[in-house]
PDB file of C-alpha atoms in Angstrom:
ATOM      1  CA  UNK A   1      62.463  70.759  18.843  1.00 71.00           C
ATOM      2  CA  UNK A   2      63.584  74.154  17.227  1.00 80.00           C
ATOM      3  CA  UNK A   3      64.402  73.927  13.644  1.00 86.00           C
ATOM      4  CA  UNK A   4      65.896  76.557  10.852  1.00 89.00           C
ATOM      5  CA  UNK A   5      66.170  76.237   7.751  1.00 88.00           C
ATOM      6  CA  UNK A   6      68.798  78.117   5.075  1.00 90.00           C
ATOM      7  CA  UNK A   7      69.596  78.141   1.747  1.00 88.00           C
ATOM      8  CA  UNK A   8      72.767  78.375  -0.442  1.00 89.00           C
ATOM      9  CA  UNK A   9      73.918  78.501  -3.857  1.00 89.00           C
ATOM     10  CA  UNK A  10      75.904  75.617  -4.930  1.00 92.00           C
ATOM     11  CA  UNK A  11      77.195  74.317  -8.633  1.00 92.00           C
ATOM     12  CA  UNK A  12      74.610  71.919  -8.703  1.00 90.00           C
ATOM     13  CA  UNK A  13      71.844  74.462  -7.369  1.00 87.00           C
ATOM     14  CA  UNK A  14      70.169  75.602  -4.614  1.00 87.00           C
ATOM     15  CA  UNK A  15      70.856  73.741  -1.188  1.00 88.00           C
ATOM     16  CA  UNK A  16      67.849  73.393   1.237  1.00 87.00           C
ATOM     17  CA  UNK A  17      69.151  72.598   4.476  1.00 88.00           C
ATOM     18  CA  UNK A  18      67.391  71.954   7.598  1.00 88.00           C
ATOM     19  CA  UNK A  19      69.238  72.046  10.967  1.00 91.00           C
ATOM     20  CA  UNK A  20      67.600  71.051  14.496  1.00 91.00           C
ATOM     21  CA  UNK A  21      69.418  71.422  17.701  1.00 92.00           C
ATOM     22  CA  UNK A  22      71.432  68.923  17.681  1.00 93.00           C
ATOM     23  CA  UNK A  23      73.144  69.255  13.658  1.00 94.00           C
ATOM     24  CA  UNK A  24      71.739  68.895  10.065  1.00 94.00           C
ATOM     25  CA  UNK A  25      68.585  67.320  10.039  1.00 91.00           C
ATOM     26  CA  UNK A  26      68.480  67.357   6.127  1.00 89.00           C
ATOM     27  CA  UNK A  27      70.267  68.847   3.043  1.00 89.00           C
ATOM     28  CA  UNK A  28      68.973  68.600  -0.465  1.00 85.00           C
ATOM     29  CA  UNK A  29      69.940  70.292  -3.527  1.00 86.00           C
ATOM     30  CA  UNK A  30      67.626  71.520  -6.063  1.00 80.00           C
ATOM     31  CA  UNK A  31      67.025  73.739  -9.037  1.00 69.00           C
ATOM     32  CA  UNK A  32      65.010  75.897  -6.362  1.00 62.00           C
ATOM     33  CA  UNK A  33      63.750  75.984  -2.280  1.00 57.00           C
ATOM     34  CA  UNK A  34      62.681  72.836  -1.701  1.00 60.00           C
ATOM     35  CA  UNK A  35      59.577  73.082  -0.252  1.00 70.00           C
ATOM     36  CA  UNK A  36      59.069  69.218   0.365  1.00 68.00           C
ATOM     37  CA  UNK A  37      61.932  68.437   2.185  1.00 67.00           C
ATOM     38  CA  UNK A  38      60.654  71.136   4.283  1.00 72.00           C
ATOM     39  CA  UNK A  39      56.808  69.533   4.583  1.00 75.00           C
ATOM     40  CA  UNK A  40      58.039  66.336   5.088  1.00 68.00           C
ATOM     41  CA  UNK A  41      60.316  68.090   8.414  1.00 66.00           C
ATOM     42  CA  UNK A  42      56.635  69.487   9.432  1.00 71.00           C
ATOM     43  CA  UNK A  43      54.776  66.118   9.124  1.00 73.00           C
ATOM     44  CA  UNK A  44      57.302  64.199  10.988  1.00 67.00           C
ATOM     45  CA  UNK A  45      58.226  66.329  13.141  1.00 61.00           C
ATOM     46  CA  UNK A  46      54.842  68.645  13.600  1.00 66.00           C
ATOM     47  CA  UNK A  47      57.412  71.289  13.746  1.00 65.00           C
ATOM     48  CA  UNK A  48      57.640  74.171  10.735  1.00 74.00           C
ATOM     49  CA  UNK A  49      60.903  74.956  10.202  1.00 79.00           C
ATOM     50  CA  UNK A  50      62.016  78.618  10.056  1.00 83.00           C
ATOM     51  CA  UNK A  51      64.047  80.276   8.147  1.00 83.00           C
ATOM     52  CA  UNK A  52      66.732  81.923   9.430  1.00 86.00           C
ATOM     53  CA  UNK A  53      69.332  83.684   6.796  1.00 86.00           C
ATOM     54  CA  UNK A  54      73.011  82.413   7.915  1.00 87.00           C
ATOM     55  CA  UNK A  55      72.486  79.915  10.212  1.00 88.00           C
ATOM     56  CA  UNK A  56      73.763  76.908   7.753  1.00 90.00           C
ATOM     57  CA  UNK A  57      76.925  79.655   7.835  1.00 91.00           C
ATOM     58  CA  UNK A  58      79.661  77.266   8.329  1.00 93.00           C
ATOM     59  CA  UNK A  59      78.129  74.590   6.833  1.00 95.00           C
ATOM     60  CA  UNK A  60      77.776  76.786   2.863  1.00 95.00           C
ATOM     61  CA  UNK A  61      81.752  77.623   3.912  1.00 96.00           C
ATOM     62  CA  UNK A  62      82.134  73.812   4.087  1.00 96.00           C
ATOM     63  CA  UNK A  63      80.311  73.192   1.058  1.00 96.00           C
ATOM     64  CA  UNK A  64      82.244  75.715  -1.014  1.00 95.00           C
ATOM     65  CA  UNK A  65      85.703  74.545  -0.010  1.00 95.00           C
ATOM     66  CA  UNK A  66      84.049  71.122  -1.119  1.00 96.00           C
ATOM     67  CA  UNK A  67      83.139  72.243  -4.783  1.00 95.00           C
ATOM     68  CA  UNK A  68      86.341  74.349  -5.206  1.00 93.00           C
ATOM     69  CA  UNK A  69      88.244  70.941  -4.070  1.00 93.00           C
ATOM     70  CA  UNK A  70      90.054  71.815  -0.734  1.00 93.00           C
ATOM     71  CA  UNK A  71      88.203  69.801   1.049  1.00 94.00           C
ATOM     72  CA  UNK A  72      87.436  65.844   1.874  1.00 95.00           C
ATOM     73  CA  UNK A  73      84.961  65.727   3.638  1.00 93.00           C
ATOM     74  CA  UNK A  74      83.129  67.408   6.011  1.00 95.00           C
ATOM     75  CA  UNK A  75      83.009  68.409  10.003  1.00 94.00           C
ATOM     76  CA  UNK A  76      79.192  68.522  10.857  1.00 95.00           C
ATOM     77  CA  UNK A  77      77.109  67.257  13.055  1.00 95.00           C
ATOM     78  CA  UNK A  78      74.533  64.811  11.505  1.00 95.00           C
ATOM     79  CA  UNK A  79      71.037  64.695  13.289  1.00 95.00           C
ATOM     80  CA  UNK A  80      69.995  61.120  11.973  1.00 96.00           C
ATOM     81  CA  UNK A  81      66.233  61.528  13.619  1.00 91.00           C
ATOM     82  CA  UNK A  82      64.532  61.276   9.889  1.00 89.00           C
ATOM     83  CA  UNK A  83      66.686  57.911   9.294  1.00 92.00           C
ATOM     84  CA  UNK A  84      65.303  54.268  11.033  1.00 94.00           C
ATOM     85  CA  UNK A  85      66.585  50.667  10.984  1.00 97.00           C
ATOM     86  CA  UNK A  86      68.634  49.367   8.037  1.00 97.00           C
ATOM     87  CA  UNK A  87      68.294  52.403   6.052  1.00 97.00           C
ATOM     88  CA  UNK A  88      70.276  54.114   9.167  1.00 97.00           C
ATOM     89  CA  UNK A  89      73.013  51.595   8.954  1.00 97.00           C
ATOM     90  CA  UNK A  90      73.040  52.057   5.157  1.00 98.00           C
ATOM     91  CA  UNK A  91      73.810  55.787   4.884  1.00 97.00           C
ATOM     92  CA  UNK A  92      76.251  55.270   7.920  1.00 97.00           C
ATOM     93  CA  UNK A  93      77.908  52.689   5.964  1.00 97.00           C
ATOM     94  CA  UNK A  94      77.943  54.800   3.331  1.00 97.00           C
ATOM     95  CA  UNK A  95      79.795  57.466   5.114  1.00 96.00           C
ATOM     96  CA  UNK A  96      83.129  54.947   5.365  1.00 97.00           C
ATOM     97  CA  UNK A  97      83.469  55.023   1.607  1.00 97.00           C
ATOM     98  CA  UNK A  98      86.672  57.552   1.331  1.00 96.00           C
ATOM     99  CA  UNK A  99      86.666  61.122  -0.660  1.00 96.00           C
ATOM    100  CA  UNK A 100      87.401  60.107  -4.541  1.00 95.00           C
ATOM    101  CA  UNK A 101      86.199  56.248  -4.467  1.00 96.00           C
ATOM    102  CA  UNK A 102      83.233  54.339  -5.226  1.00 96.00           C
ATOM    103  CA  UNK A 103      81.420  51.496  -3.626  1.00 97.00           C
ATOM    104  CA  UNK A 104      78.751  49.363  -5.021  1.00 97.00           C
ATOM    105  CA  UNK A 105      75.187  48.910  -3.391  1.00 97.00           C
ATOM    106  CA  UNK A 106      76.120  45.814  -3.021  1.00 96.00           C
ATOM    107  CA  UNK A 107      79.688  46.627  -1.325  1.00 97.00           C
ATOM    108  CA  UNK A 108      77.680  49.051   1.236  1.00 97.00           C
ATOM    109  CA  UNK A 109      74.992  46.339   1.931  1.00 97.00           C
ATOM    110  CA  UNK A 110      78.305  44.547   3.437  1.00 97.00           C
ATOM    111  CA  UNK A 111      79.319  47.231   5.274  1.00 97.00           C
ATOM    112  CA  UNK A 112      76.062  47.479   6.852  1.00 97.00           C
ATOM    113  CA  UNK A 113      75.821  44.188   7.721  1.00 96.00           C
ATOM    114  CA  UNK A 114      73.528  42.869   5.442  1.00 97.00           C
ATOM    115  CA  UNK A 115      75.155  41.259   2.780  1.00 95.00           C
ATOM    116  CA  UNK A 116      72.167  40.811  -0.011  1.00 95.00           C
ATOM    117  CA  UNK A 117      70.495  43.624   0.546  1.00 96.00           C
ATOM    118  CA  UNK A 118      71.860  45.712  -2.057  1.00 95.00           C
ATOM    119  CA  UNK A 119      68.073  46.802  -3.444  1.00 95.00           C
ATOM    120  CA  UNK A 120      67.639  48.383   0.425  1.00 96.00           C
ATOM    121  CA  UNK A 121      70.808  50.484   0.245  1.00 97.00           C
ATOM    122  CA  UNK A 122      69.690  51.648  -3.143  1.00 94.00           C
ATOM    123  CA  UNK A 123      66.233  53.204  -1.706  1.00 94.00           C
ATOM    124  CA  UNK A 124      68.206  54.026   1.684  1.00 95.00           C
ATOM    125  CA  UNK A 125      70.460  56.453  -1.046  1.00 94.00           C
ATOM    126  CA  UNK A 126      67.293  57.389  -3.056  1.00 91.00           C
ATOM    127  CA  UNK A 127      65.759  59.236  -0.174  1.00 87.00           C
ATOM    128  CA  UNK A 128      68.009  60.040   2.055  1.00 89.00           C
ATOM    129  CA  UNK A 129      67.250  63.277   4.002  1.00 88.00           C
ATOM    130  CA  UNK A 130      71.143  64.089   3.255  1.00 89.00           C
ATOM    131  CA  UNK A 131      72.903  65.026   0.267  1.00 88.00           C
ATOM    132  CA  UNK A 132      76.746  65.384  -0.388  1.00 93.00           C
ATOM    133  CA  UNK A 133      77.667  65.133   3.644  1.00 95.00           C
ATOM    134  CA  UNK A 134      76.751  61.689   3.290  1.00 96.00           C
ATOM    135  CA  UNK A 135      77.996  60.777  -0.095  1.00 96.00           C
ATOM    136  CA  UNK A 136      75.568  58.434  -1.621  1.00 96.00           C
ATOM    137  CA  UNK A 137      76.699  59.818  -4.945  1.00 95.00           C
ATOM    138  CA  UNK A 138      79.707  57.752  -4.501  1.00 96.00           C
ATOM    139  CA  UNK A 139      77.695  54.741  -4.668  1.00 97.00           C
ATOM    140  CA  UNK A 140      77.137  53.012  -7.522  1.00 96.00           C
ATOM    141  CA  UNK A 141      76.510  50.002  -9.660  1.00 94.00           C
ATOM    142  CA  UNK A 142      77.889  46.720  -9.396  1.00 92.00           C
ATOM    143  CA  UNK A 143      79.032  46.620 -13.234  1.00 94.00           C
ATOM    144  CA  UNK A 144      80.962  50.207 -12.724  1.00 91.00           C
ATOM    145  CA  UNK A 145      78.135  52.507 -14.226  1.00 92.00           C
ATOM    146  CA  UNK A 146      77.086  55.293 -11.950  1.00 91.00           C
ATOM    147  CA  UNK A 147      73.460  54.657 -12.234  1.00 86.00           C
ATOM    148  CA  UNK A 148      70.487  57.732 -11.430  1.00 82.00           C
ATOM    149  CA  UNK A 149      71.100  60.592  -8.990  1.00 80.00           C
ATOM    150  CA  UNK A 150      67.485  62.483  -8.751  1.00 72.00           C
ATOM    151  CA  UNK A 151      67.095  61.592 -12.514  1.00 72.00           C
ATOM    152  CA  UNK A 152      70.392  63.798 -12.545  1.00 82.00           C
ATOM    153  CA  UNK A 153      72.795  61.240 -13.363  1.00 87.00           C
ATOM    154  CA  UNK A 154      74.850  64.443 -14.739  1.00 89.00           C
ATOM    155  CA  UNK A 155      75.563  66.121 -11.146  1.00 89.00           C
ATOM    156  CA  UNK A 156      76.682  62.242 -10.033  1.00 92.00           C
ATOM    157  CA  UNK A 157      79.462  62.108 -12.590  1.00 93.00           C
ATOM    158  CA  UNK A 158      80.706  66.107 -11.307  1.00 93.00           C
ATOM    159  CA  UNK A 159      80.714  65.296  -8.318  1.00 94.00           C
ATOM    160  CA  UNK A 160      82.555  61.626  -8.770  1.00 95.00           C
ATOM    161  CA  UNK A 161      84.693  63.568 -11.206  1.00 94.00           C
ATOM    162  CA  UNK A 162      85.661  66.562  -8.668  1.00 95.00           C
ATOM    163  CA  UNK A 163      86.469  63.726  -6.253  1.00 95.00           C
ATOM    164  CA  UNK A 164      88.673  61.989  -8.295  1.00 93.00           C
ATOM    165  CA  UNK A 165      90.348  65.160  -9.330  1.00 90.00           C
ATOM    166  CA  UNK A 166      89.348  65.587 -12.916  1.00 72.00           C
ATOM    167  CA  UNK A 167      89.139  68.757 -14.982  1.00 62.00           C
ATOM    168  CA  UNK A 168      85.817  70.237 -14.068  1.00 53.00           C
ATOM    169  CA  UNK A 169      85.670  72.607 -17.217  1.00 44.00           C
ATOM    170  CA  UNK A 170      81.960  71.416 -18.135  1.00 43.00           C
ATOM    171  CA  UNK A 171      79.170  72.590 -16.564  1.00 47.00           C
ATOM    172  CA  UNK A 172      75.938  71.054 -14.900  1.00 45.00           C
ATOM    173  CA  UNK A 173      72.816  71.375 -17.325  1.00 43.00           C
ATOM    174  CA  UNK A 174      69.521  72.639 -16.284  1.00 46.00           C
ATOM    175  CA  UNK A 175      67.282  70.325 -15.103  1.00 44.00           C
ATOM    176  CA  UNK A 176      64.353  69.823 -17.872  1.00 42.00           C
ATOM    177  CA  UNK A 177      61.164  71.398 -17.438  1.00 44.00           C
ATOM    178  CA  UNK A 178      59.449  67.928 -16.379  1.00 39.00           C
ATOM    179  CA  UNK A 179      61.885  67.325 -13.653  1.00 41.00           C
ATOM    180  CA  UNK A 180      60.131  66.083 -10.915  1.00 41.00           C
ATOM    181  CA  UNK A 181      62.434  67.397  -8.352  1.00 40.00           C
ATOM    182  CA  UNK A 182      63.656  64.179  -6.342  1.00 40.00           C
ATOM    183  CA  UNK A 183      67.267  64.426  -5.771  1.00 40.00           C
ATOM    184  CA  UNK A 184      67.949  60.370  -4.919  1.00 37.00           C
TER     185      UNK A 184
END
């Protein structure tokens, strides 16, 4: 298996994304390269990605008609090799839940066919190899809060907000110096 790797600049931060031959293997944003989503690609895989400037090309054009709001969603194929059993079905399930709405874990767990396993979906979001093409950001609690996004709660409510179509005039804080950098 061949796999590149690319970054891009995003409002939330630097995108890490990993593409194998057959589409986007992984996608994480960050305050910098991640370099564990690209270890954990080498352990599972054995294979080291490389990096080759450009190749997630039209996948950064997707992404910035997706931040500046012309676009719902987005047309790329999703390698789910790094995803297994129910957590599969969750982030597929997950992927149903239209541009500019919410779902709770427990509404997904549905979905997915397993009706009380709303902790499962939770984790399945938490570390998902994907971020933003499969929206686990729109996800959220079963009493309406948005709950944790990386211990980034803030880039959960932009992006819910640019989904539902409201003013974007604030801007996304640094991450604090402590951060441990999990996205989920």
């Amino acid at each position: 298996m061949t796999l590149r790797y690319d970054l891009g600049a995003t409002p939330l931060g630097v995108v890490t994304t990993v593409l194998s031959d057959q589409g986007v293997l992984a996608l994480h944003v960050s305050d910098d390269t991640d370099r564990w989503v690209l270890e954990l690609l080498a352990q599972e895989h054995g294979v080291v990605p490389d990096h080759v400037p450009g190749s997630g090309g039209a996948l950064f054009a997707q992404l910035d008609e997706y931040f500046e709001a012309r676009r719902e969603s987005f047309d790329v194929t999703v390698d789910w090799s790094l995803t297994h059993g129910f957590a599969r079905d969750a982030l597929q399930a997950v992927c149903t839940i239209p541009y500019g709405e919410t779902a709770s874990y427990g509404e997904v767990a549905v979905i997915a066919g397993r009706a009380r396993a709303h902790r499962a979906v939770g984790t399945a979001c938490r570390t998902t190899p994907f971020s933003l093409v499969v929206p686990v950001h729109r996800v959220i609690r079963s009493d309406g809060s948005i709950g944790e996004y990386g211990g980034r709660p803030e880039n959960k409510r932009f992006l819910i907000d640019l989904e539902k179509g409201a003013p974007a005039s604030f801007s996304i804080p640094p991450a604090p110096a402590s951060a441990n950098g999990d996205d989920f």
